[in-house]
XYZ file of N, CA, C and O in Angstrom:
420
model
N -8.303 15.957 -0.966
C -8.021 16.610 -2.236
C -6.839 15.909 -2.905
O -5.874 15.568 -2.243
N -6.904 15.738 -4.213
C -5.827 15.094 -4.963
C -5.284 16.089 -5.983
O -6.028 16.662 -6.754
N -3.963 16.300 -5.969
C -3.283 17.160 -6.927
C -2.077 16.394 -7.439
O -1.201 16.053 -6.652
N -2.039 16.145 -8.754
C -1.009 15.286 -9.345
C -0.979 13.990 -8.540
O -1.974 13.305 -8.469
N 0.127 13.685 -7.879
C 0.194 12.472 -7.058
C -0.089 12.749 -5.593
O -0.264 11.830 -4.813
N -0.114 14.011 -5.206
C -0.291 14.385 -3.805
C -1.771 14.370 -3.435
O -2.610 14.881 -4.166
N -2.056 13.766 -2.288
C -3.415 13.697 -1.777
C -3.432 14.215 -0.347
O -2.514 13.941 0.419
N -4.471 14.974 0.010
C -4.651 15.398 1.396
C -5.966 14.832 1.911
O -6.926 14.687 1.157
N -5.957 14.527 3.201
C -7.136 13.925 3.823
C -7.170 14.363 5.285
O -6.138 14.394 5.953
N -8.360 14.689 5.776
C -8.521 15.082 7.170
C -8.870 13.873 8.020
O -9.746 13.088 7.663
N -8.160 13.729 9.133
C -8.427 12.687 10.125
C -8.451 13.357 11.489
O -7.417 13.448 12.157
N -9.595 13.900 11.895
C -9.687 14.618 13.167
C -8.882 15.901 13.117
O -9.114 16.759 12.267
N -7.882 16.024 14.011
C -7.048 17.232 14.041
C -5.782 17.088 13.190
O -4.857 17.877 13.299
N -5.770 16.071 12.322
C -4.619 15.787 11.471
C -4.984 16.020 10.006
O -6.025 15.547 9.537
N -4.106 16.733 9.291
C -4.177 16.800 7.841
C -3.092 15.869 7.332
O -1.908 16.098 7.563
N -3.491 14.786 6.683
C -2.567 13.775 6.182
C -2.245 14.066 4.722
O -3.152 14.242 3.908
N -0.952 14.124 4.409
C -0.491 14.356 3.037
C 0.218 13.084 2.576
O 1.155 12.617 3.221
N -0.236 12.534 1.457
C 0.347 11.298 0.923
C 0.650 11.476 -0.563
O 0.219 12.443 -1.186
N 1.375 10.508 -1.115
C 1.590 10.442 -2.548
C 2.797 11.192 -3.080
O 2.968 11.279 -4.295
N 3.643 11.703 -2.206
C 4.830 12.431 -2.664
C 5.980 11.468 -2.917
O 6.232 10.574 -2.107
N 6.705 11.649 -4.023
C 7.893 10.838 -4.269
C 9.169 11.650 -4.110
O 10.257 11.111 -4.022
N 9.019 12.958 -4.064
C 10.135 13.869 -3.779
C 9.533 15.176 -3.299
O 8.364 15.463 -3.544
N 10.335 15.970 -2.635
C 9.910 17.287 -2.181
C 11.056 18.218 -2.529
O 12.046 18.314 -1.799
N 10.938 18.833 -3.695
C 12.055 19.599 -4.243
C 11.530 20.837 -4.965
O 10.337 21.122 -4.933
N 12.434 21.521 -5.654
C 12.073 22.738 -6.378
C 10.930 22.499 -7.360
O 10.152 23.409 -7.637
N 10.798 21.285 -7.852
C 9.760 20.994 -8.844
C 8.345 20.963 -8.273
O 7.396 21.213 -8.993
N 8.220 20.661 -6.973
C 6.870 20.560 -6.407
C 6.714 21.196 -5.027
O 5.630 21.121 -4.447
N 7.740 21.817 -4.494
C 7.668 22.374 -3.136
C 6.611 23.469 -3.019
O 5.856 23.508 -2.043
N 6.528 24.347 -4.009
C 5.542 25.428 -3.958
C 4.128 24.865 -4.003
O 3.256 25.298 -3.263
N 3.911 23.875 -4.859
C 2.603 23.235 -4.932
C 2.250 22.568 -3.608
O 1.135 22.726 -3.098
N 3.209 21.835 -3.024
C 2.988 21.199 -1.721
C 2.579 22.251 -0.686
O 1.599 22.079 0.029
N 3.337 23.324 -0.619
C 3.071 24.376 0.371
C 1.701 25.010 0.144
O 0.906 25.138 1.090
N 1.399 25.397 -1.082
C 0.136 26.072 -1.374
C -1.066 25.166 -1.098
O -2.041 25.595 -0.482
N -0.997 23.930 -1.542
C -2.119 23.008 -1.341
C -2.288 22.693 0.142
O -3.405 22.714 0.668
N -1.191 22.425 0.822
C -1.267 22.087 2.247
C -1.826 23.249 3.059
O -2.725 23.058 3.883
N -1.325 24.443 2.827
C -1.821 25.600 3.582
C -3.272 25.905 3.237
O -4.052 26.304 4.111
N -3.667 25.696 1.981
C -5.063 25.920 1.587
C -6.002 24.915 2.247
O -7.148 25.252 2.575
N -5.543 23.696 2.443
C -6.365 22.649 3.051
C -6.375 22.711 4.580
O -7.219 22.090 5.218
N -5.444 23.447 5.151
C -5.320 23.530 6.609
C -6.527 24.263 7.191
O -6.780 25.424 6.877
N -7.284 23.569 8.010
C -8.475 24.140 8.634
C -8.195 24.444 10.103
O -7.179 24.020 10.658
N -9.102 25.160 10.722
C -8.923 25.581 12.116
C -8.724 24.396 13.062
O -8.000 24.511 14.047
N -9.350 23.253 12.749
C -9.245 22.102 13.655
C -7.928 21.331 13.508
O -7.598 20.504 14.346
N -7.179 21.596 12.457
C -5.928 20.864 12.248
C -4.811 21.399 13.142
O -4.489 22.571 13.086
N -4.249 20.496 13.943
C -3.078 20.833 14.756
C -1.826 20.162 14.218
O -0.722 20.569 14.545
N -2.016 19.121 13.426
C -0.888 18.358 12.906
C -1.009 18.202 11.396
O -2.109 18.039 10.878
N 0.137 18.253 10.727
C 0.218 17.871 9.322
C 1.144 16.669 9.286
O 2.335 16.778 9.609
N 0.591 15.522 8.965
C 1.369 14.295 8.848
C 1.705 14.095 7.375
O 0.807 14.022 6.533
N 2.992 14.033 7.079
C 3.455 13.811 5.714
C 3.959 12.373 5.633
O 4.926 12.015 6.303
N 3.267 11.563 4.836
C 3.705 10.190 4.623
C 4.964 10.253 3.768
O 4.907 10.515 2.569
N 6.118 10.035 4.401
C 7.408 10.183 3.730
C 7.959 8.857 3.221
O 9.100 8.816 2.757
N 7.168 7.798 3.277
C 7.674 6.487 2.853
C 8.097 6.474 1.389
O 9.015 5.749 1.020
N 7.450 7.255 0.550
C 7.779 7.279 -0.866
C 8.716 8.396 -1.277
O 9.102 8.494 -2.431
N 9.077 9.262 -0.336
C 9.927 10.413 -0.669
C 11.384 9.970 -0.701
O 11.951 9.588 0.307
N 11.976 10.053 -1.889
C 13.372 9.630 -2.048
C 14.339 10.801 -2.069
O 15.556 10.596 -2.025
N 13.819 12.036 -2.112
C 14.688 13.201 -2.239
C 14.000 14.426 -1.656
O 12.824 14.671 -1.930
N 14.746 15.189 -0.852
C 14.290 16.491 -0.350
C 15.433 17.467 -0.552
O 16.578 17.168 -0.207
N 15.109 18.651 -1.099
C 16.134 19.686 -1.229
C 15.749 20.889 -0.370
O 14.787 20.831 0.408
N 16.490 21.973 -0.508
C 16.258 23.148 0.333
C 14.879 23.755 0.092
O 14.254 24.268 1.029
N 14.375 23.695 -1.126
C 13.026 24.195 -1.393
C 11.985 23.343 -0.671
O 11.014 23.866 -0.125
N 12.176 22.038 -0.669
C 11.270 21.145 0.038
C 11.288 21.395 1.537
O 10.239 21.450 2.181
N 12.493 21.568 2.092
C 12.600 21.877 3.524
C 11.942 23.219 3.836
O 11.263 23.371 4.851
N 12.125 24.186 2.946
C 11.497 25.497 3.140
C 9.985 25.406 3.161
O 9.320 26.069 3.960
N 9.420 24.572 2.296
C 7.967 24.381 2.269
C 7.482 23.729 3.563
O 6.459 24.135 4.124
N 8.216 22.728 4.040
C 7.857 22.091 5.320
C 7.929 23.085 6.469
O 7.071 23.102 7.353
N 8.956 23.926 6.461
C 9.112 24.936 7.517
C 7.973 25.951 7.460
O 7.445 26.366 8.503
N 7.552 26.346 6.266
C 6.429 27.282 6.131
C 5.158 26.697 6.738
O 4.400 27.395 7.421
N 4.921 25.409 6.504
C 3.751 24.755 7.088
C 3.894 24.692 8.610
O 2.947 24.971 9.348
N 5.097 24.370 9.090
C 5.335 24.319 10.535
C 5.063 25.680 11.179
O 4.471 25.763 12.252
N 5.477 26.734 10.531
C 5.239 28.085 11.073
C 3.756 28.376 11.222
O 3.348 29.052 12.169
N 2.958 27.891 10.294
C 1.513 28.095 10.394
C 0.916 27.317 11.559
O -0.067 27.723 12.159
N 1.527 26.179 11.906
C 1.012 25.339 12.984
C 1.484 25.777 14.363
O 0.843 25.458 15.366
N 2.587 26.477 14.446
C 3.181 26.843 15.736
C 2.212 27.585 16.664
O 2.117 27.231 17.841
N 1.451 28.593 16.202
C 0.532 29.283 17.119
C -0.537 28.384 17.730
O -1.077 28.683 18.784
N -0.833 27.261 17.084
C -1.843 26.335 17.627
C -1.206 25.150 18.345
O -1.844 24.130 18.550
N 0.084 25.295 18.702
C 0.847 24.233 19.358
C 0.824 22.948 18.535
O 0.773 21.841 19.071
N 0.875 23.087 17.226
C 0.859 21.946 16.329
C 2.242 21.653 15.780
O 3.206 22.366 16.044
N 2.335 20.582 15.006
C 3.620 20.141 14.454
C 3.425 19.505 13.090
O 2.390 18.919 12.802
N 4.465 19.582 12.286
C 4.583 18.763 11.089
C 5.239 17.469 11.537
O 6.230 17.491 12.275
N 4.666 16.352 11.113
C 5.247 15.053 11.436
C 5.574 14.331 10.135
O 4.701 14.169 9.286
N 6.826 13.935 9.997
C 7.274 13.188 8.826
C 7.240 11.708 9.192
O 7.955 11.271 10.101
N 6.415 10.959 8.502
C 6.173 9.561 8.847
C 7.034 8.629 8.008
O 6.970 8.645 6.782
N 7.837 7.838 8.684
C 8.649 6.767 8.099
C 9.470 7.194 6.880
O 9.346 6.619 5.798
N 10.347 8.201 7.051
C 11.177 8.600 5.908
C 12.176 7.514 5.527
O 12.622 6.744 6.376
N 12.520 7.479 4.240
C 13.529 6.541 3.751
C 14.885 6.883 4.372
O 15.120 8.000 4.821
N 15.791 5.925 4.370
C 17.077 6.059 5.057
C 17.848 7.301 4.620
O 18.326 8.064 5.464
N 17.958 7.542 3.320
C 18.734 8.693 2.841
C 18.102 10.013 3.275
O 18.797 10.945 3.659
N 16.797 10.088 3.234
C 16.090 11.292 3.661
C 16.245 11.471 5.173
O 16.498 12.578 5.656
N 16.115 10.388 5.913
C 16.286 10.435 7.362
C 17.684 10.921 7.731
O 17.845 11.764 8.618
N 18.701 10.431 7.046
C 20.075 10.863 7.325
C 20.239 12.360 7.073
O 20.885 13.051 7.863
N 19.660 12.862 5.997
C 19.728 14.296 5.714
C 19.032 15.089 6.816
O 19.573 16.082 7.317
N 17.835 14.666 7.202
C 17.085 15.363 8.248
C 17.861 15.382 9.562
O 17.894 16.403 10.258
N 18.482 14.269 9.897
C 19.266 14.202 11.135
C 20.520 15.060 11.038
O 20.887 15.747 11.994
N 21.178 15.055 9.895
C 22.369 15.876 9.689
C 22.053 17.359 9.862
O 22.831 18.109 10.464
N 20.896 17.765 9.369
C 20.478 19.169 9.465
C 19.737 19.479 10.764
O 19.274 20.604 10.945
N 19.636 18.478 11.638
C 18.968 18.620 12.940
C 17.504 19.047 12.820
O 16.987 19.816 13.608
N 16.850 18.531 11.810
C 15.452 18.880 11.561
C 14.504 18.263 12.579
O 13.350 18.683 12.665
N 14.992 17.309 13.380
C 14.124 16.755 14.427
C 13.801 17.810 15.482
O 12.880 17.639 16.276
N 14.533 18.921 15.473
C 14.219 20.038 16.368
C 13.075 20.887 15.813
O 12.459 21.652 16.540
N 12.805 20.754 14.531
C 11.756 21.532 13.869
C 10.497 20.695 13.661
O 9.389 21.167 13.881
N 10.683 19.453 13.212
C 9.577 18.546 12.916
C 9.656 17.317 13.815
O 10.726 16.977 14.305
N 8.549 16.635 13.948
C 8.575 15.316 14.551
C 8.875 14.321 13.439
O 8.258 14.372 12.364
N 9.832 13.448 13.674
C 10.176 12.432 12.688
C 9.816 11.074 13.293
O 10.371 10.676 14.317
N 8.834 10.432 12.687
C 8.354 9.134 13.157
C 9.021 8.079 12.301
O 8.727 7.950 11.115
N 9.940 7.321 12.916
C 10.755 6.365 12.152
C 10.037 5.056 11.874
O 10.376 4.379 10.914
N 9.069 4.667 12.695
C 8.412 3.364 12.498
C 6.931 3.556 12.310
O 6.285 4.330 12.843
């Protein structure tokens, strides 16, 4: 599914989210609603391609946490793939690696 720049795609037990350039108050609700709507019973992981994300705020983190909460009963995880340096530093500062899997490479 494609919404604005955000695209979702199923790959087995993974829901892949791509096309985000920021995750903030301007699009966090849309990200959350679309991702949760696309989440099917077979999905255990939501992989967010973070290579293009240059900014995350508290609304964006809240949306990611909401998705993680939906995955927890199925022993699933949100995985942030290759975040940019500034985003990675923020995630590490807030200890978000305890909530999400952060794939650096």
